[in-house]
Tab-separated table of C-alpha atoms and ligand atoms in Angstrom:
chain	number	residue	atom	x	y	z
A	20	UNK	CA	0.000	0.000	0.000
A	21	UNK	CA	0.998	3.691	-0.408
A	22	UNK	CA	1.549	6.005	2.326
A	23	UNK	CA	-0.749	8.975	1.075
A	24	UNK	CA	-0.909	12.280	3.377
A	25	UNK	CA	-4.665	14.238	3.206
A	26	UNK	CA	-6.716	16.671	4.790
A	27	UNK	CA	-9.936	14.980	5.944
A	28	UNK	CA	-13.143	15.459	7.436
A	29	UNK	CA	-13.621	13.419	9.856
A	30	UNK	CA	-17.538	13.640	10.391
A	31	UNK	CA	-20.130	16.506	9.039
A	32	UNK	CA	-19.343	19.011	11.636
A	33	UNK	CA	-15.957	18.709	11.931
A	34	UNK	CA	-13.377	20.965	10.463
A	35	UNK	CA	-10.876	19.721	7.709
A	36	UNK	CA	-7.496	18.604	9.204
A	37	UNK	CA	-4.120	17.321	8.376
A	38	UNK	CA	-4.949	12.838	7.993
A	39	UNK	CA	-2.602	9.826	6.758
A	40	UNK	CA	-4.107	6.911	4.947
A	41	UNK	CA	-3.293	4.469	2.443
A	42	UNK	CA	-3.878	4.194	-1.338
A	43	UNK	CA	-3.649	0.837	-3.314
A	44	UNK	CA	-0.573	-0.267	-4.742
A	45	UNK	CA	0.184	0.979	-9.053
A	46	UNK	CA	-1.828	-2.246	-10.895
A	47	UNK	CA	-1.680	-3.234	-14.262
A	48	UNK	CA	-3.682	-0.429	-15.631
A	49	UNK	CA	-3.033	2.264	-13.071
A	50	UNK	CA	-0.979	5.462	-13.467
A	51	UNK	CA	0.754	7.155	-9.956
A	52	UNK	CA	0.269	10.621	-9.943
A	53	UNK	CA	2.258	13.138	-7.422
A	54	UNK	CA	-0.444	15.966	-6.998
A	55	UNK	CA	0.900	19.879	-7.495
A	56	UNK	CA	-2.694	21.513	-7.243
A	57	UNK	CA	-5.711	20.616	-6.351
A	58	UNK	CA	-8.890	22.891	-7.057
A	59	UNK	CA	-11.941	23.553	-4.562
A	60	UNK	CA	-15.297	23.220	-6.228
A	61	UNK	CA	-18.457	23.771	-3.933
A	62	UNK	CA	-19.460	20.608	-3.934
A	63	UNK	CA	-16.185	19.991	-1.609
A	64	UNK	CA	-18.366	21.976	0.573
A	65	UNK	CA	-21.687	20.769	-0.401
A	66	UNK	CA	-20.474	17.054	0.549
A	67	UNK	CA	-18.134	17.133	3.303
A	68	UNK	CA	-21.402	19.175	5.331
A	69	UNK	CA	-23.830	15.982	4.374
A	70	UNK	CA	-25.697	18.442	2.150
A	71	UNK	CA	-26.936	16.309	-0.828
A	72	UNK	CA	-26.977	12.710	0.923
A	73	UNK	CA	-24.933	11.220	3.923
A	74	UNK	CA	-20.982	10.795	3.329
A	75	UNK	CA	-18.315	8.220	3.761
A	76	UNK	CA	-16.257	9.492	6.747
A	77	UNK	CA	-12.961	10.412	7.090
A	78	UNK	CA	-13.594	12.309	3.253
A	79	UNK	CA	-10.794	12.983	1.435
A	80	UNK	CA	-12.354	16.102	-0.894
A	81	UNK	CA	-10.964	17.117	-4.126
A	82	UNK	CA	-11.689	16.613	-7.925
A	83	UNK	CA	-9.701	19.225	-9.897
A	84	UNK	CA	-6.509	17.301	-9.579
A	85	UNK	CA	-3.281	17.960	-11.809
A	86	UNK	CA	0.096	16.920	-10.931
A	87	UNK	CA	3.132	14.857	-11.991
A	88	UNK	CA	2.926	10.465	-12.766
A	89	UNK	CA	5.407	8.916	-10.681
A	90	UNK	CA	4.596	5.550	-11.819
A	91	UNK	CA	2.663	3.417	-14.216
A	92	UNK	CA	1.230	-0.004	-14.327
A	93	UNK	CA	2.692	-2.237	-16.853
A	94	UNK	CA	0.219	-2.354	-19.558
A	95	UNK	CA	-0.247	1.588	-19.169
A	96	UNK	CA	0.145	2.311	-22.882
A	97	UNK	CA	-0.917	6.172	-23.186
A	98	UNK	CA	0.961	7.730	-20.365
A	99	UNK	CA	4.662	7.906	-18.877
A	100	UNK	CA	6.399	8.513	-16.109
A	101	UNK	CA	7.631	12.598	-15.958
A	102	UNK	CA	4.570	13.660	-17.481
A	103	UNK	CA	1.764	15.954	-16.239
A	104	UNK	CA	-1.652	14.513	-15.515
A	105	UNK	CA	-5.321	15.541	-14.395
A	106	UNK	CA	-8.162	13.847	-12.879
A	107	UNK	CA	-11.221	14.899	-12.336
A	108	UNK	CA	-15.106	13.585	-10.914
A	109	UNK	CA	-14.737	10.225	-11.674
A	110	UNK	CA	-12.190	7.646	-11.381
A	111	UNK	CA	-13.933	4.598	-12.998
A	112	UNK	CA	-17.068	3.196	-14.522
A	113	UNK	CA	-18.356	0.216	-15.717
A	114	UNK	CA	-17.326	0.662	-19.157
A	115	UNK	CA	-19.722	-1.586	-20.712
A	116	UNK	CA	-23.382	0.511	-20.740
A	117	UNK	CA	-24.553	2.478	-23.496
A	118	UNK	CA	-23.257	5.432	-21.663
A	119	UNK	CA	-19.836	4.196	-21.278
A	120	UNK	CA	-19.830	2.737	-24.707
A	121	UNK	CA	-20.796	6.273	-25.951
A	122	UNK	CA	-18.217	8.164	-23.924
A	123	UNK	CA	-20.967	9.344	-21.269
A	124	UNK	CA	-18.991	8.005	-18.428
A	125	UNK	CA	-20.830	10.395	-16.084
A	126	UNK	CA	-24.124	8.716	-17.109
A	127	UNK	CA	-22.989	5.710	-16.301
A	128	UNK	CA	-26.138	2.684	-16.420
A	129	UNK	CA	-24.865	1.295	-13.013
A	130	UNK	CA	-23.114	4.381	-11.729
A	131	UNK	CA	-19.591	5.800	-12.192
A	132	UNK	CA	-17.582	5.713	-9.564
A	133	UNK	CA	-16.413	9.288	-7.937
A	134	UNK	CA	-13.244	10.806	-7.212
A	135	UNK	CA	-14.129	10.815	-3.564
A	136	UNK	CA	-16.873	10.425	-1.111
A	137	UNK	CA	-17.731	7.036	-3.304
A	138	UNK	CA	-16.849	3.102	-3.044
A	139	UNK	CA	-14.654	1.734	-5.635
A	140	UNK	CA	-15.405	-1.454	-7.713
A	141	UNK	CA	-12.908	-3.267	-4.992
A	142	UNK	CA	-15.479	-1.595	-2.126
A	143	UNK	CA	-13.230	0.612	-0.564
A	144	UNK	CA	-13.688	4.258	-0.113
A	145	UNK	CA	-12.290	6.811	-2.504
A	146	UNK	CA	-10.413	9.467	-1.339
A	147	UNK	CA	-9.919	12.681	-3.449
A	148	UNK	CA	-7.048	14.939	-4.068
A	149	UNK	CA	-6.326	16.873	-1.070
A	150	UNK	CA	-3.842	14.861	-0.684
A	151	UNK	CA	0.220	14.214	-1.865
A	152	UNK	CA	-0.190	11.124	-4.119
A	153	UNK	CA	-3.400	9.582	-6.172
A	154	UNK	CA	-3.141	5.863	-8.071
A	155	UNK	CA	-6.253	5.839	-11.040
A	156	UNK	CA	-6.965	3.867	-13.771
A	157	UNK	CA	-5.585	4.624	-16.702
A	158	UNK	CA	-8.619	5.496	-18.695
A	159	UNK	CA	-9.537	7.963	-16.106
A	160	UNK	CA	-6.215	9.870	-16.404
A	161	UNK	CA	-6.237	12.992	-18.247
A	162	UNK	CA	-3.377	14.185	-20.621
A	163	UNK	CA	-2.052	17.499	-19.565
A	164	UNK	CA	-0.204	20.163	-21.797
A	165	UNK	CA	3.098	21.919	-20.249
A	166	UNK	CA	2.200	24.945	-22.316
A	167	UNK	CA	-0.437	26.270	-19.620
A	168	UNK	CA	-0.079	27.517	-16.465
A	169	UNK	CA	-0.534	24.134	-14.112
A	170	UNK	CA	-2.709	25.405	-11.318
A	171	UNK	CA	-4.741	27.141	-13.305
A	172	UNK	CA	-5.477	24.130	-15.232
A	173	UNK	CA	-6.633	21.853	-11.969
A	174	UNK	CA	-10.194	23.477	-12.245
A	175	UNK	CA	-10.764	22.513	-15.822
A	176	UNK	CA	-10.833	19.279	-14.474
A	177	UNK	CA	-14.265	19.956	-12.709
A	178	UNK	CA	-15.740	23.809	-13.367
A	179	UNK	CA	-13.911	23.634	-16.922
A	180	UNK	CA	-15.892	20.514	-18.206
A	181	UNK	CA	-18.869	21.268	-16.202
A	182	UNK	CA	-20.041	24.140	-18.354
A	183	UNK	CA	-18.156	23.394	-21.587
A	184	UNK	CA	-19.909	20.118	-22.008
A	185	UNK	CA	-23.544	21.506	-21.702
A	186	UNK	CA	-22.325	24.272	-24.441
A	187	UNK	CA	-21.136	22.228	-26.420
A	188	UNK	CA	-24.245	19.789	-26.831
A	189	UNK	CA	-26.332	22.646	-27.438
A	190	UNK	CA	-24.154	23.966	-29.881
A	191	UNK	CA	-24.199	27.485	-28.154
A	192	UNK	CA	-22.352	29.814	-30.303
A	193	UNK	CA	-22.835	32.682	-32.463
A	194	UNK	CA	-26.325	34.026	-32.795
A	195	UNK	CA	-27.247	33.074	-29.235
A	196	UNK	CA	-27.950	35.540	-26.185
A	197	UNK	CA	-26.651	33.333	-23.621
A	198	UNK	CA	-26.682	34.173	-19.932
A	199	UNK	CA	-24.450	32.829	-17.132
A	200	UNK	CA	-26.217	32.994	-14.011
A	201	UNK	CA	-23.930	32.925	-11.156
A	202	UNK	CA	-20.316	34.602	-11.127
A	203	UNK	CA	-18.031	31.492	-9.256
A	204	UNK	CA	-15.944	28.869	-10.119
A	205	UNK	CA	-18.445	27.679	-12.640
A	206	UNK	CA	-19.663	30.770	-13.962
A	207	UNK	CA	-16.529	32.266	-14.517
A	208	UNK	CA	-14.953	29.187	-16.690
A	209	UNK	CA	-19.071	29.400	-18.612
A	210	UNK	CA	-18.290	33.177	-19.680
A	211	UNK	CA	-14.915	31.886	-21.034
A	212	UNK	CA	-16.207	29.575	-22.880
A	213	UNK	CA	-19.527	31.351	-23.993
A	214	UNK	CA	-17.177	33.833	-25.627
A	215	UNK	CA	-14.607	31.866	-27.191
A	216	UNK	CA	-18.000	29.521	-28.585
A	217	UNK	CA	-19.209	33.356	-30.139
A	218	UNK	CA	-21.945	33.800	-28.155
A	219	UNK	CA	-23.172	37.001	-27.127
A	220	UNK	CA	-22.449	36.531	-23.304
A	221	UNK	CA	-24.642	38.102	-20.305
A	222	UNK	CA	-23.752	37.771	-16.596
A	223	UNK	CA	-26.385	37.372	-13.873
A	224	UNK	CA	-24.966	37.999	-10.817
A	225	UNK	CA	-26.228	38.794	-7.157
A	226	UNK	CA	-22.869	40.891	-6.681
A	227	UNK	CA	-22.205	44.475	-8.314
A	228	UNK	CA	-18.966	44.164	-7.227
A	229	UNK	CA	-17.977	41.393	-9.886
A	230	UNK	CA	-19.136	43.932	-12.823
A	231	UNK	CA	-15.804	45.061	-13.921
A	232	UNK	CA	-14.392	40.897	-13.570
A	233	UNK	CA	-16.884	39.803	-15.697
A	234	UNK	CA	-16.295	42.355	-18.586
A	235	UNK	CA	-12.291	41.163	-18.202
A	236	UNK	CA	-13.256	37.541	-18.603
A	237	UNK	CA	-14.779	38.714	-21.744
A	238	UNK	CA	-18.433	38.822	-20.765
A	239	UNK	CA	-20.791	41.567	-23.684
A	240	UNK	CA	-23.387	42.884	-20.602
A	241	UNK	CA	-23.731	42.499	-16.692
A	242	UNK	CA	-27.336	42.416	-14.972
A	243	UNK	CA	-27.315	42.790	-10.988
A	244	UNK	CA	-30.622	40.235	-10.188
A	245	UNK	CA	-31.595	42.716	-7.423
A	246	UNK	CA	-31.746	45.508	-10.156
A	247	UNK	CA	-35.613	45.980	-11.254
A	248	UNK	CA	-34.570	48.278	-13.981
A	249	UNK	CA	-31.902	46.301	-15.346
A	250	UNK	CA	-33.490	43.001	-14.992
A	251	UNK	CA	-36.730	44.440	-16.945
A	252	UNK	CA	-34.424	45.362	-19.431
A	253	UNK	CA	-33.456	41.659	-20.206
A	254	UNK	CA	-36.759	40.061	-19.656
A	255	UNK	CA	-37.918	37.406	-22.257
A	256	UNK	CA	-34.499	38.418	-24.113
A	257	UNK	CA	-32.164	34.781	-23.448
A	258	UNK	CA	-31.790	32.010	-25.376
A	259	UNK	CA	-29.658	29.913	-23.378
A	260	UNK	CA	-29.425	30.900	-18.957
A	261	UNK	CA	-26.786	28.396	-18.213
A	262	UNK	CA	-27.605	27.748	-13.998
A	263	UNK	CA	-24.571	27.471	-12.048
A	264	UNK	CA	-26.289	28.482	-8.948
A	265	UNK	CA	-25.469	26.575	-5.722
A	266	UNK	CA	-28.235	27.442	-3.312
A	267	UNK	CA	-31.555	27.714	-3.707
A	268	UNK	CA	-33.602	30.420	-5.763
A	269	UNK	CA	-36.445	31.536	-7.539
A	270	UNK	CA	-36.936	29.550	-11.201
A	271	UNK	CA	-39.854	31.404	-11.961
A	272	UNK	CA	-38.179	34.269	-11.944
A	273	UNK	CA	-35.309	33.278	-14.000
A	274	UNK	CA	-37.272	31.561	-16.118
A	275	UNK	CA	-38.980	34.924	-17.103
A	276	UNK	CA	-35.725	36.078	-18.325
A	277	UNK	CA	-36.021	33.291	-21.224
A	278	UNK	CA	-37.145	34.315	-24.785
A	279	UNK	CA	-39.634	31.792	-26.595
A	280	UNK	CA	-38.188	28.506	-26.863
A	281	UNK	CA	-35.542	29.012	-24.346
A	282	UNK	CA	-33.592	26.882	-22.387
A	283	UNK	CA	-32.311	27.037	-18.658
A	284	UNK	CA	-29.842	24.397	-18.107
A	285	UNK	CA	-28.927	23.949	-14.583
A	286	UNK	CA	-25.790	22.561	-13.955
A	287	UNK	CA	-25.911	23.846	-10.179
A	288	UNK	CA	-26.826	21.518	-7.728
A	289	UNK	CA	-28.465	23.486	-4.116
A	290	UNK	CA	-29.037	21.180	-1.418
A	291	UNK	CA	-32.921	21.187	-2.013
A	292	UNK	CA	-35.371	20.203	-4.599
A	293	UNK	CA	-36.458	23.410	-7.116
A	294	UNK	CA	-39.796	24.675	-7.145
A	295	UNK	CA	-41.377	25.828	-10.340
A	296	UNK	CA	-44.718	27.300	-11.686
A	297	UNK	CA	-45.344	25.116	-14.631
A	298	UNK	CA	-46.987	28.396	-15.839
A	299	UNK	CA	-43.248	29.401	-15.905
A	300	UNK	CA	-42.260	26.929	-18.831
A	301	UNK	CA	-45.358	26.867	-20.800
A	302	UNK	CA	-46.406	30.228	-21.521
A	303	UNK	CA	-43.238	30.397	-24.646
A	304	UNK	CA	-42.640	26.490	-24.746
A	305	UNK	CA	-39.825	26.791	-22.193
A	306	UNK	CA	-37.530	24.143	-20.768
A	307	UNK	CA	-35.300	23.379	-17.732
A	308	UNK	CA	-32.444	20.913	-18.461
A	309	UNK	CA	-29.476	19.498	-16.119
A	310	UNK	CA	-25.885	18.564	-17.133
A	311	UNK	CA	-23.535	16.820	-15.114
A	312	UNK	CA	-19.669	17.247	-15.949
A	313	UNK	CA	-18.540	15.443	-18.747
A	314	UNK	CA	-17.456	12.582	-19.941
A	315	UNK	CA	-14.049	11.554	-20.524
A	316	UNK	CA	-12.735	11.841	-24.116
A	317	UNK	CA	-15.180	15.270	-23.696
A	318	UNK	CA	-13.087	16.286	-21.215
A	319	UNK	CA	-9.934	15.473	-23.029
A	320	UNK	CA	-11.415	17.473	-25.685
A	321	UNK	CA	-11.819	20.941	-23.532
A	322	UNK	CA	-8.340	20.133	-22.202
A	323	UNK	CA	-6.725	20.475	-26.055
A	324	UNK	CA	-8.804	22.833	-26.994
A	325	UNK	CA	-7.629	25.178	-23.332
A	326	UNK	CA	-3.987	24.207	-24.847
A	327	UNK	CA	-4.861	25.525	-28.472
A	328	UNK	CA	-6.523	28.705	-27.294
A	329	UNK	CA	-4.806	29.833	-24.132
A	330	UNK	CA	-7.283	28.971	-21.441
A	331	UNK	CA	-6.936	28.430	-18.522
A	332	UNK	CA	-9.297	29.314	-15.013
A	333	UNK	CA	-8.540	32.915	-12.667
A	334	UNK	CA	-7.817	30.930	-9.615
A	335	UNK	CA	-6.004	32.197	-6.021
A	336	UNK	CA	-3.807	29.786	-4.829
A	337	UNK	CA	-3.950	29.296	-1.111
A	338	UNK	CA	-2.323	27.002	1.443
A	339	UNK	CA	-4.284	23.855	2.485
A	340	UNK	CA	-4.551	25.551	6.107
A	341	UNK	CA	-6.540	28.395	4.702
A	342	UNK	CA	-9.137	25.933	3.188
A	343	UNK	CA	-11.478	26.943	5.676
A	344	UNK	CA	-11.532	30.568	4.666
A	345	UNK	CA	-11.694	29.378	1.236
A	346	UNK	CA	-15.191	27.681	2.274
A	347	UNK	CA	-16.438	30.688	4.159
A	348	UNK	CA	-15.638	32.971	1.076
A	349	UNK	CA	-17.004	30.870	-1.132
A	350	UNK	CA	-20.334	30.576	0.744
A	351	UNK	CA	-20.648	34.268	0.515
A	352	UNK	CA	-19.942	34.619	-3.044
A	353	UNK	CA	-16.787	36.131	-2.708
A	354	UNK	CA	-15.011	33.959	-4.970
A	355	UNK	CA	-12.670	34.965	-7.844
A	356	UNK	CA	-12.894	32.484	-9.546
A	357	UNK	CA	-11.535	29.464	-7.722
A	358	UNK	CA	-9.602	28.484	-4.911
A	359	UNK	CA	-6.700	26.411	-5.758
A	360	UNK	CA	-4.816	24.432	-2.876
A	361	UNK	CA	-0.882	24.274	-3.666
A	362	UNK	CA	-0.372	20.636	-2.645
A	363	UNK	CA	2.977	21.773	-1.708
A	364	UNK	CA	1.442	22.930	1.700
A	365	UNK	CA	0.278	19.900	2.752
B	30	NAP	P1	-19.273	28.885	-6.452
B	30	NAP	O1	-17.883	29.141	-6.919
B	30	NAP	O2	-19.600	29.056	-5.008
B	30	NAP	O3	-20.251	29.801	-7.364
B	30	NAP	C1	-21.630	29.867	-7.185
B	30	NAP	C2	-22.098	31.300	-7.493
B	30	NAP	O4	-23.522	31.302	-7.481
B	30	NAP	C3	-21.705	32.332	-6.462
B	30	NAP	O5	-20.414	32.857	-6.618
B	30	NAP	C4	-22.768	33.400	-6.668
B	30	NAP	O6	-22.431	34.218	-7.798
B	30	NAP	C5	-23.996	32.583	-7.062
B	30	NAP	N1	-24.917	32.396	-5.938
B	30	NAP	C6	-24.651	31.828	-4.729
B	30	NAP	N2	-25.764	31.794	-3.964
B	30	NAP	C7	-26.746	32.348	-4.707
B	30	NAP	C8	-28.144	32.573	-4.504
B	30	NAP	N3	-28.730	32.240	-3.335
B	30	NAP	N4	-28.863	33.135	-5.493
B	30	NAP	C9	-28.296	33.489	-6.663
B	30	NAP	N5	-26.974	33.299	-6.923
B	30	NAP	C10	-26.223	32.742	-5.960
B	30	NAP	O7	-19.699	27.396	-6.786
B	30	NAP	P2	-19.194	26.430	-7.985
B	30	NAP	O8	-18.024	25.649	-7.516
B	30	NAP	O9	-19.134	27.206	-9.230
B	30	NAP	O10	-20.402	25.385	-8.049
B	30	NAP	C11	-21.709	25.828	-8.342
B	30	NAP	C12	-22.709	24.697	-8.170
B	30	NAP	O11	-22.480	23.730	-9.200
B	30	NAP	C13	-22.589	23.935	-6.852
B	30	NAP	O12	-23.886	23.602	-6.398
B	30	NAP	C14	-21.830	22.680	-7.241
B	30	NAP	O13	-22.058	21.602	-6.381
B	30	NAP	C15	-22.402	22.429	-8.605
B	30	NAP	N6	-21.579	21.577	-9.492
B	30	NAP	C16	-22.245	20.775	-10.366
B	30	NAP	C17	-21.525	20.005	-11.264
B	30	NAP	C18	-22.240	19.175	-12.279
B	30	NAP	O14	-21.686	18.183	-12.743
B	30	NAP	N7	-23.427	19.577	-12.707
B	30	NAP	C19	-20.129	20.035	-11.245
B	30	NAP	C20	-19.499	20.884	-10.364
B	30	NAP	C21	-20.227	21.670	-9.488
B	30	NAP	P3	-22.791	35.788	-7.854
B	30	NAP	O15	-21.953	36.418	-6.777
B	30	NAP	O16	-22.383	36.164	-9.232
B	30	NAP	O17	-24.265	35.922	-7.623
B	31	ZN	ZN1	-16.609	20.032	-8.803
């Protein structure tokens, strides 16, 4: 087994703190990475507080991982040993679903099986990459270009794919009036790509404050939600709001902001169910869609095309010890536009 240092949870109310464990020796298959960064996505937050369902404990958060392979298994054929490498969500699947088959890991018939807070197909707990070392499957291993800065990369792995892949499937690009509702770690990497896809980009945001971000990150027009005057001046006028939301709000109202036709695709996920007027989706044929990352070769995809195009996310790099005020910034919004953990502190 592998000596692997973490920060853990150790229960729902406790605070993250410094935790040794083990991690399965390199197989076959697997590739040894030594992790530099490691992003912080909400749903860190979300699941280490036993918001969406009840945890494995200790939890190990963490799936915007990039870093260094140390080893590899000896039928790895695609990666080497020196090389830079990213993981992200998911660590395995079953590979042999219609899903898998069609490169929709994260739709996985019998589940995939998550970086962390998940059992493995050998039943053991996964533990995610706040932490020194990771061993995963080769297919799950992302290929990593030395062209971009590395720990701006790590939240590709997560908020990067996230918002590309729903873009992408509904071919979002010029033409469109596409809003990105919520200025985070998700929002921020959505208004990257909106623009780069040639969309005419609009942020919704419940901070004024962010204005003058969003118009750097290359966002056309910037509506403050608590605004009556600008929000009436955008009613009925989006094709695409793009959801990245992570508490709960008002669909109706949102909705309202949709022209005829329109789509709000929520790739948020609040702690509680959403409430909507159906009145809200039928009067102009409207619809509410979800995406969940992405799947692999997808995500291999967005990490070429970040390579090609100079892409990367606006991250702060912090010291694991200042995770905590990570958390309580992010809570409040105050996020620009992700938290990356240098490894190195561990
Ligand atoms: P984040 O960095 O905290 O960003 C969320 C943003 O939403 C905030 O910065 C804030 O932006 C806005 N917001 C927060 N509370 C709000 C409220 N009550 N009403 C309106 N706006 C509010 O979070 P994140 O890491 O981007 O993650 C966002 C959500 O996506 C989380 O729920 C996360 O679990 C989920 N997620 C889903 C997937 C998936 O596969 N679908 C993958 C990753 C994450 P403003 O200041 O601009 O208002
Ligand atoms: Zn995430």
């Amino acid at each position: 087994m592998i000596a692997t240092k973490g920060y853990a949870a150790q229960s729902p109310t406790s605070d993250l703190a410094p935790w040794n464990f083990e991690r399965r020796e390199v197989g076959p298959h697997d590739v040894q990475i030594e992790i530099q960064y490691c992003g912080v996505c909400h749903s860190d937050l979300h699941q280490i507080k036993d918001e969406w369902f009840p945890g494995i404990f200790p939890m190990v958060p963490g799936h915007e991982i990039v870093g260094k392979i140390i080893k590899v298994g000896d039928h790895v054929k695609k990666f080497a040993v020196g090389e830079l490498a990213g993981v992200g969500c998911m660590v395995d699947s079953c590979g042999e679903c219609g899903n898998c088959k069609d490169g929709l890991e994260q739709y996985c018939e019998v589940g995939n099986v998550q970086t962390y807070n998940n059992l493995g197909k050998d039943g053991l707990p996964t533990y995610g990459g706040y932490s020194n070392t990771i061993v995963v499957k080769e297919e799950f291993v992302l290929h990593v270009s030395d062209k971009l800065s590395l720990p701006a990369v790590a939240p590709l792995l997560c908020a990067g794919i996230t918002t590309y892949s729903p873009l992408r499937f509904w071919k979002v690009g010029k033409g469109h009036k596409l809003a990105v509702l919520g200025l985070g770690g998700l929002g921020h990497m959505a208004v990257k790509w909106g623009v780069a896809f040639g969309a005419d980009v609009t942020v919704l945001s419940t901070s004024p404050s962010k204005k003058e971000d969003a118009e750097k990150l290359g966002a056309h027009h910037f509506v403050v939600t608590t605004n009556e005057e600008q929000v009436a001046a955008v009613k009925g006028s989006f094709d695409f709001i793009l959801d990245t939301v992570s508490a709960p709000h008002d669909f109706d109202f949102y909705l309202s902001l949709l022209k005829t036709n329109g789509i709000q695709i929520c790739v948020g996920a609040p702690p509680e169910p959403m409430k909507i007027n159906q009145g809200s989706l039928l009067g102009g044929r409207k619809s509410i869609a979800g995406s969940g990352i992405g799947g692999i070769a997808e995500t291999q995809e967005m990490l070429d095309y970040c390579a090609e195009h100079n892409i990367v996310s606006d991250i702060e790099l912090i010291d694991i010890k200042d995770i905590h005020n990570a958390y309580d910034r992010m809570v409040k919004g105050d996020v620009r536009y992700r938290f990356v953990i240098d490894i190195a502190t561990l």
